[in-house]
Coordinates of C-alpha atoms and ligand atoms in Angstrom, one line a residue:
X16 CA -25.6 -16.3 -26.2
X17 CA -24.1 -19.5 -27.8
X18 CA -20.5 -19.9 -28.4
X19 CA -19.5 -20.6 -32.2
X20 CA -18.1 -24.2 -32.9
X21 CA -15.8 -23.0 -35.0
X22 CA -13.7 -20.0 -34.0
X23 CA -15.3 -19.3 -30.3
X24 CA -16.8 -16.0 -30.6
X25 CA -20.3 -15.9 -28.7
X26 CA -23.1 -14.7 -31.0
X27 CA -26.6 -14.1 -30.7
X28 CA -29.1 -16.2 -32.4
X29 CA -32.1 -14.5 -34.3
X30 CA -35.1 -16.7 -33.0
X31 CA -37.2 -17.0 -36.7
X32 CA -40.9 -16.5 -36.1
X33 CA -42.0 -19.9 -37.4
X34 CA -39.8 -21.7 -35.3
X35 CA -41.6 -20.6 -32.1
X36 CA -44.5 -22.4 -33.5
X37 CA -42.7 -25.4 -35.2
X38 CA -43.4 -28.8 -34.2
X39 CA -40.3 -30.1 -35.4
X40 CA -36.9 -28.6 -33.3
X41 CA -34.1 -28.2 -34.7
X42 CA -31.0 -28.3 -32.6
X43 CA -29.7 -25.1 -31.5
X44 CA -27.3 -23.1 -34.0
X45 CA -23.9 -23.7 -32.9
X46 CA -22.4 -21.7 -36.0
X47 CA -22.3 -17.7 -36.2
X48 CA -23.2 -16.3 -39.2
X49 CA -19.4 -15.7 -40.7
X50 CA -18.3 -18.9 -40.1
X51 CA -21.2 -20.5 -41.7
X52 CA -20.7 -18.0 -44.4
X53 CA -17.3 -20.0 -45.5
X54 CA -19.6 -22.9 -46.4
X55 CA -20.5 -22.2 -50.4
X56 CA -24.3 -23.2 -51.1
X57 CA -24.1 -25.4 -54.6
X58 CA -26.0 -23.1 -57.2
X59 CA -28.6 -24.1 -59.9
X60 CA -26.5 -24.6 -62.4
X61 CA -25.5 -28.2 -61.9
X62 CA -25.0 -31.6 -63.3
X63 CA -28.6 -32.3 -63.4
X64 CA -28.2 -36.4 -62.0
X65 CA -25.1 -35.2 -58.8
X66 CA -26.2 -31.9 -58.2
X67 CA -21.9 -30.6 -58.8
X68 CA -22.1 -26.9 -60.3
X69 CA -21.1 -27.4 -63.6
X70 CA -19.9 -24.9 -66.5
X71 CA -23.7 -25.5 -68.0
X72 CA -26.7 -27.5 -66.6
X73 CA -25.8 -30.6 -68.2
X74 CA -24.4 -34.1 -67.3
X75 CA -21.0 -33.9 -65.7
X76 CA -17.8 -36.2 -66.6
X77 CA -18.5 -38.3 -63.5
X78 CA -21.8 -39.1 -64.6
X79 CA -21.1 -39.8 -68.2
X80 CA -18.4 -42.4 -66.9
X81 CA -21.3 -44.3 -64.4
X82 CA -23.4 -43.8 -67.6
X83 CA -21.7 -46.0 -69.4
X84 CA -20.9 -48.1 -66.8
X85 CA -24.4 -48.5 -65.8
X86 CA -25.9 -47.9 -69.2
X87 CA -27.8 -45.3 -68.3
X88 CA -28.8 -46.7 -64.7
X89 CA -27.7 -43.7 -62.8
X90 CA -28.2 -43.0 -59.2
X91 CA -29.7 -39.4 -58.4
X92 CA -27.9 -37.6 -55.7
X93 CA -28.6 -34.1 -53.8
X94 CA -26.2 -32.5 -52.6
X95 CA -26.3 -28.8 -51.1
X96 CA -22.4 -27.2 -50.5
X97 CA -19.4 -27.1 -52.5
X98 CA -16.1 -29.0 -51.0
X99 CA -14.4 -25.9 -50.9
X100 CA -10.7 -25.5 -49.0
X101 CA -12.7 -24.6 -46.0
X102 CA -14.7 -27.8 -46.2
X103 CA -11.6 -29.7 -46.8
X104 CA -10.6 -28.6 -43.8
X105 CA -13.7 -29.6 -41.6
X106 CA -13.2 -32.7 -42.9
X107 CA -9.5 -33.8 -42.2
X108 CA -10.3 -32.8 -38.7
X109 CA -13.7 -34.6 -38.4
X110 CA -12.6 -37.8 -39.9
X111 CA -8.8 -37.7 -39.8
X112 CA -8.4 -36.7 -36.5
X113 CA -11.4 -37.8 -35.0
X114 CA -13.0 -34.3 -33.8
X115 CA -16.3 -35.6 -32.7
X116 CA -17.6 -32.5 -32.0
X117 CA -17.3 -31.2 -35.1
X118 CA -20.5 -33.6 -36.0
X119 CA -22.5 -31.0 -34.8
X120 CA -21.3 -28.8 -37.6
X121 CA -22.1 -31.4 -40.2
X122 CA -25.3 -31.6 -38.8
X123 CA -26.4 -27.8 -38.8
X124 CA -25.4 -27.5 -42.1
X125 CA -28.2 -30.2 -43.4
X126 CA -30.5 -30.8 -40.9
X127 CA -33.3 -28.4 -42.1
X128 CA -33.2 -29.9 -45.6
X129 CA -33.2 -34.0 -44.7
X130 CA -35.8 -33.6 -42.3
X131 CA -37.9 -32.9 -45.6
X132 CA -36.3 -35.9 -48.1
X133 CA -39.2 -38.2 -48.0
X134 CA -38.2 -41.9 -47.8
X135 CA -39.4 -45.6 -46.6
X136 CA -35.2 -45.8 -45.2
X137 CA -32.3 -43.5 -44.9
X138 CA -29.8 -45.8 -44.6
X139 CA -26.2 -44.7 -43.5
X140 CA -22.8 -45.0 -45.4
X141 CA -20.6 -47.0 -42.8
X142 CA -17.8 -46.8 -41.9
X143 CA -15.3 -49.7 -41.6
X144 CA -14.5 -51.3 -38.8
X145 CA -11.0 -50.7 -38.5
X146 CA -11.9 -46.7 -38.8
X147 CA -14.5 -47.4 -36.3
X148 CA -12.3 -48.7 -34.2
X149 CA -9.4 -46.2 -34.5
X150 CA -12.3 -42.9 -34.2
X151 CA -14.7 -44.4 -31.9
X152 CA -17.7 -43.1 -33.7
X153 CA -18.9 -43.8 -37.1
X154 CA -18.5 -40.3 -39.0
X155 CA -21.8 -40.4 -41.2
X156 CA -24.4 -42.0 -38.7
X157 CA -23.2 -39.3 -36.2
X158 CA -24.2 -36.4 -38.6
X159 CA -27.3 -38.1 -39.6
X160 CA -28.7 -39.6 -36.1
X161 CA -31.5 -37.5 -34.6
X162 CA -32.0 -35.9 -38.0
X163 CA -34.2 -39.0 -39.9
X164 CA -34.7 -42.5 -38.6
X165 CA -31.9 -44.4 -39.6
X166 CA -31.6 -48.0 -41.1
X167 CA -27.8 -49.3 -40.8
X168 CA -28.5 -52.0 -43.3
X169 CA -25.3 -51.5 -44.8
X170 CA -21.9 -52.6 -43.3
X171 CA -18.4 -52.1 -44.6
X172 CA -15.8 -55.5 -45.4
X173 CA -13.1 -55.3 -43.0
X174 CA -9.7 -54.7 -44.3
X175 CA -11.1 -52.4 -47.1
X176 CA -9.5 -49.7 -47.9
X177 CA -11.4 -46.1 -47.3
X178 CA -11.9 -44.2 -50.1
X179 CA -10.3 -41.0 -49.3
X180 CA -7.0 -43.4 -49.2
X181 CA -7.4 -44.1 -52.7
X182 CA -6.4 -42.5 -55.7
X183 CA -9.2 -41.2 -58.8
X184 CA -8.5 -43.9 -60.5
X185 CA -8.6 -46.8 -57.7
X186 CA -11.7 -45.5 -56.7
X187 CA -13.3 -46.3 -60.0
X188 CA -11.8 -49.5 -59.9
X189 CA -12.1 -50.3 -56.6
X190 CA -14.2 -53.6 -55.9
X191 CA -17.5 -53.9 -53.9
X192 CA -16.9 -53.4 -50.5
X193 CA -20.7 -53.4 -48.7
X194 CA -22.4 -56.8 -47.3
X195 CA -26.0 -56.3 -46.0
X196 CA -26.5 -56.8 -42.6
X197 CA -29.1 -59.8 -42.1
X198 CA -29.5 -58.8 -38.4
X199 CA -31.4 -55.8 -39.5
X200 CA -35.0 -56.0 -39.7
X201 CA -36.8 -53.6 -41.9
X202 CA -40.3 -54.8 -41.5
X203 CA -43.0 -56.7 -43.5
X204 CA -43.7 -54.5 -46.8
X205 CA -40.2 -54.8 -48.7
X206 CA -41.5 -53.7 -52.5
X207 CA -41.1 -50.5 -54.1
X208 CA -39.6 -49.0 -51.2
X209 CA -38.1 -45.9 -51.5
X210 CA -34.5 -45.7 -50.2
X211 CA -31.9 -42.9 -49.5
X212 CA -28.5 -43.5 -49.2
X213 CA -27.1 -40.7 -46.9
X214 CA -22.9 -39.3 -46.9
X215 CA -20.8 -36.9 -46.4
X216 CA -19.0 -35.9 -49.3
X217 CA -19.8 -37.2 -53.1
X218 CA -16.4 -37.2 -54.6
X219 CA -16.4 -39.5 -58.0
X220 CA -19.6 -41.1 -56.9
X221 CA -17.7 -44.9 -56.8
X222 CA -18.8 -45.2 -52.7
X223 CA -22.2 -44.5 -54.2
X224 CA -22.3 -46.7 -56.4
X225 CA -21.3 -49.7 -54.5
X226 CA -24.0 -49.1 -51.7
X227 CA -26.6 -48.4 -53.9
X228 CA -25.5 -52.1 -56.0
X229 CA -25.6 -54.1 -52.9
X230 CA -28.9 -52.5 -52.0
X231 CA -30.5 -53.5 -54.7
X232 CA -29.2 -57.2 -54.5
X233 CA -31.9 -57.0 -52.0
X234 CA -34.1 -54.9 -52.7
X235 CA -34.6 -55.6 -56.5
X236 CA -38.0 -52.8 -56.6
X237 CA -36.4 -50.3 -54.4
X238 CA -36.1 -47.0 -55.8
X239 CA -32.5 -45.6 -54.8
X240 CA -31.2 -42.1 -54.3
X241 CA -28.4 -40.5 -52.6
X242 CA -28.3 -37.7 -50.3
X243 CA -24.5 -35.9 -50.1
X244 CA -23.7 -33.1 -47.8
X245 CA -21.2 -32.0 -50.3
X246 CA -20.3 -32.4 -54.1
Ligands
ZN328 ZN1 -17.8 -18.8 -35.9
ZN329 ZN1 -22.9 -35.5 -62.3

């Protein structure tokens, strides 16, 4: 028996043939299956550069404002549930009120499908250090650690302000906010390497954005893409 994460109950997990034989473990369900029936899958019909489910399979607004931003640079991202209320929820009480447990959750939900994103570096979303501070845990590396190597190249300005503070429009607006670590060595072969930035939430896509800018200050050949939990 496990005991649900969410709402208690004990369930049963159904042990899945191939994973008696798979070399690659995944940790123990932690979710019973109603709970993780609140979490909405993303369908097929969807912006075809952010993955958000869209009226028709075609470029969303978001997208057509980076487009011209970027003229046409976009930034790919994957992105598997939709932030539905009962996401919203997990959220506020993950990163609002600091419910480190609920990592876990984050975790089970994505775990099966990142272990399969091929990259050179999955590099992290920080956090900033005042959140840090305040939470004691940084909220993206915790879902992501154990899952795919990580590479924390990125680091957040102190004194900038986090995005969920901001309004649609300050987000767009808002100015670069990522230095690369230099203390972080990433070995010898630096070109064409193939990076994925990894979050929780894509919400205009302006977080993003700025990560995947700085990266490529450094890493002028890299190939960037983005890998979101939720859209
Ligand atoms: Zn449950
Ligand atoms: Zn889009």
């Amino acid at each position: 028996m496990n005991q649900c994460l969410l709402c208690d109950q004990e369930f049963i997990v159904p042990i899945m043939f191939h994973q008696i034989f798979s070399l690659t473990k995944l940790s123990p369900s932690q979710l019973c299956a109603h709970c993780l029936s609140k979490f909405e899958k993303l369908n097929k019909i969807s912006c075809p550069i952010c993955s958000k489910n869209t009226e028709e399979a075609k470029i969303c607004a978001d997208c057509q404002l980076w487009q011209e931003k970027y003229q046409g640079n976009l930034l790919k991202n994957i992105a598997l549930y939709r932030y539905n209320n009962y996401f919203h929820d997990l959220m506020v009480a993950y990163k609002r009120y600091g419910d480190f447990e609920l990592h876990h959750v984050l975790k089970e939900l994505c775990q099966s499908y990142v272990r399969k994103l091929p990259a050179d570096l999955y590099v992290p979303i920080p956090t900033s250090p005042e959140h840090q501070a305040q939470r004691k845990f940084d909220t993206v590396s915790a879902i992501f650690e154990g899952i795919v190597p990580l590479t924390p190249i990125l680091k957040k300005k102190s004194g900038s302000k986090a995005q969920g503070e901001k309004n649609r429009q300050e987000r767009l607006m808002s100015a670069q906010s990522f230095l690369i670590d230099k203390n972080i060595k990433i070995g010898e072969n630096v070109n064409n390497l193939n990076i994925i930035l990894l979050d929780d939430i894509y919400t205009t896509g302006a977080t993003l954005y700025h990560a995947r800018d700085k990266l490529q200050e450094g890493f002028p050949n890299a190939v960037i893409k983005s890998f979101t939990i939720c859209r």
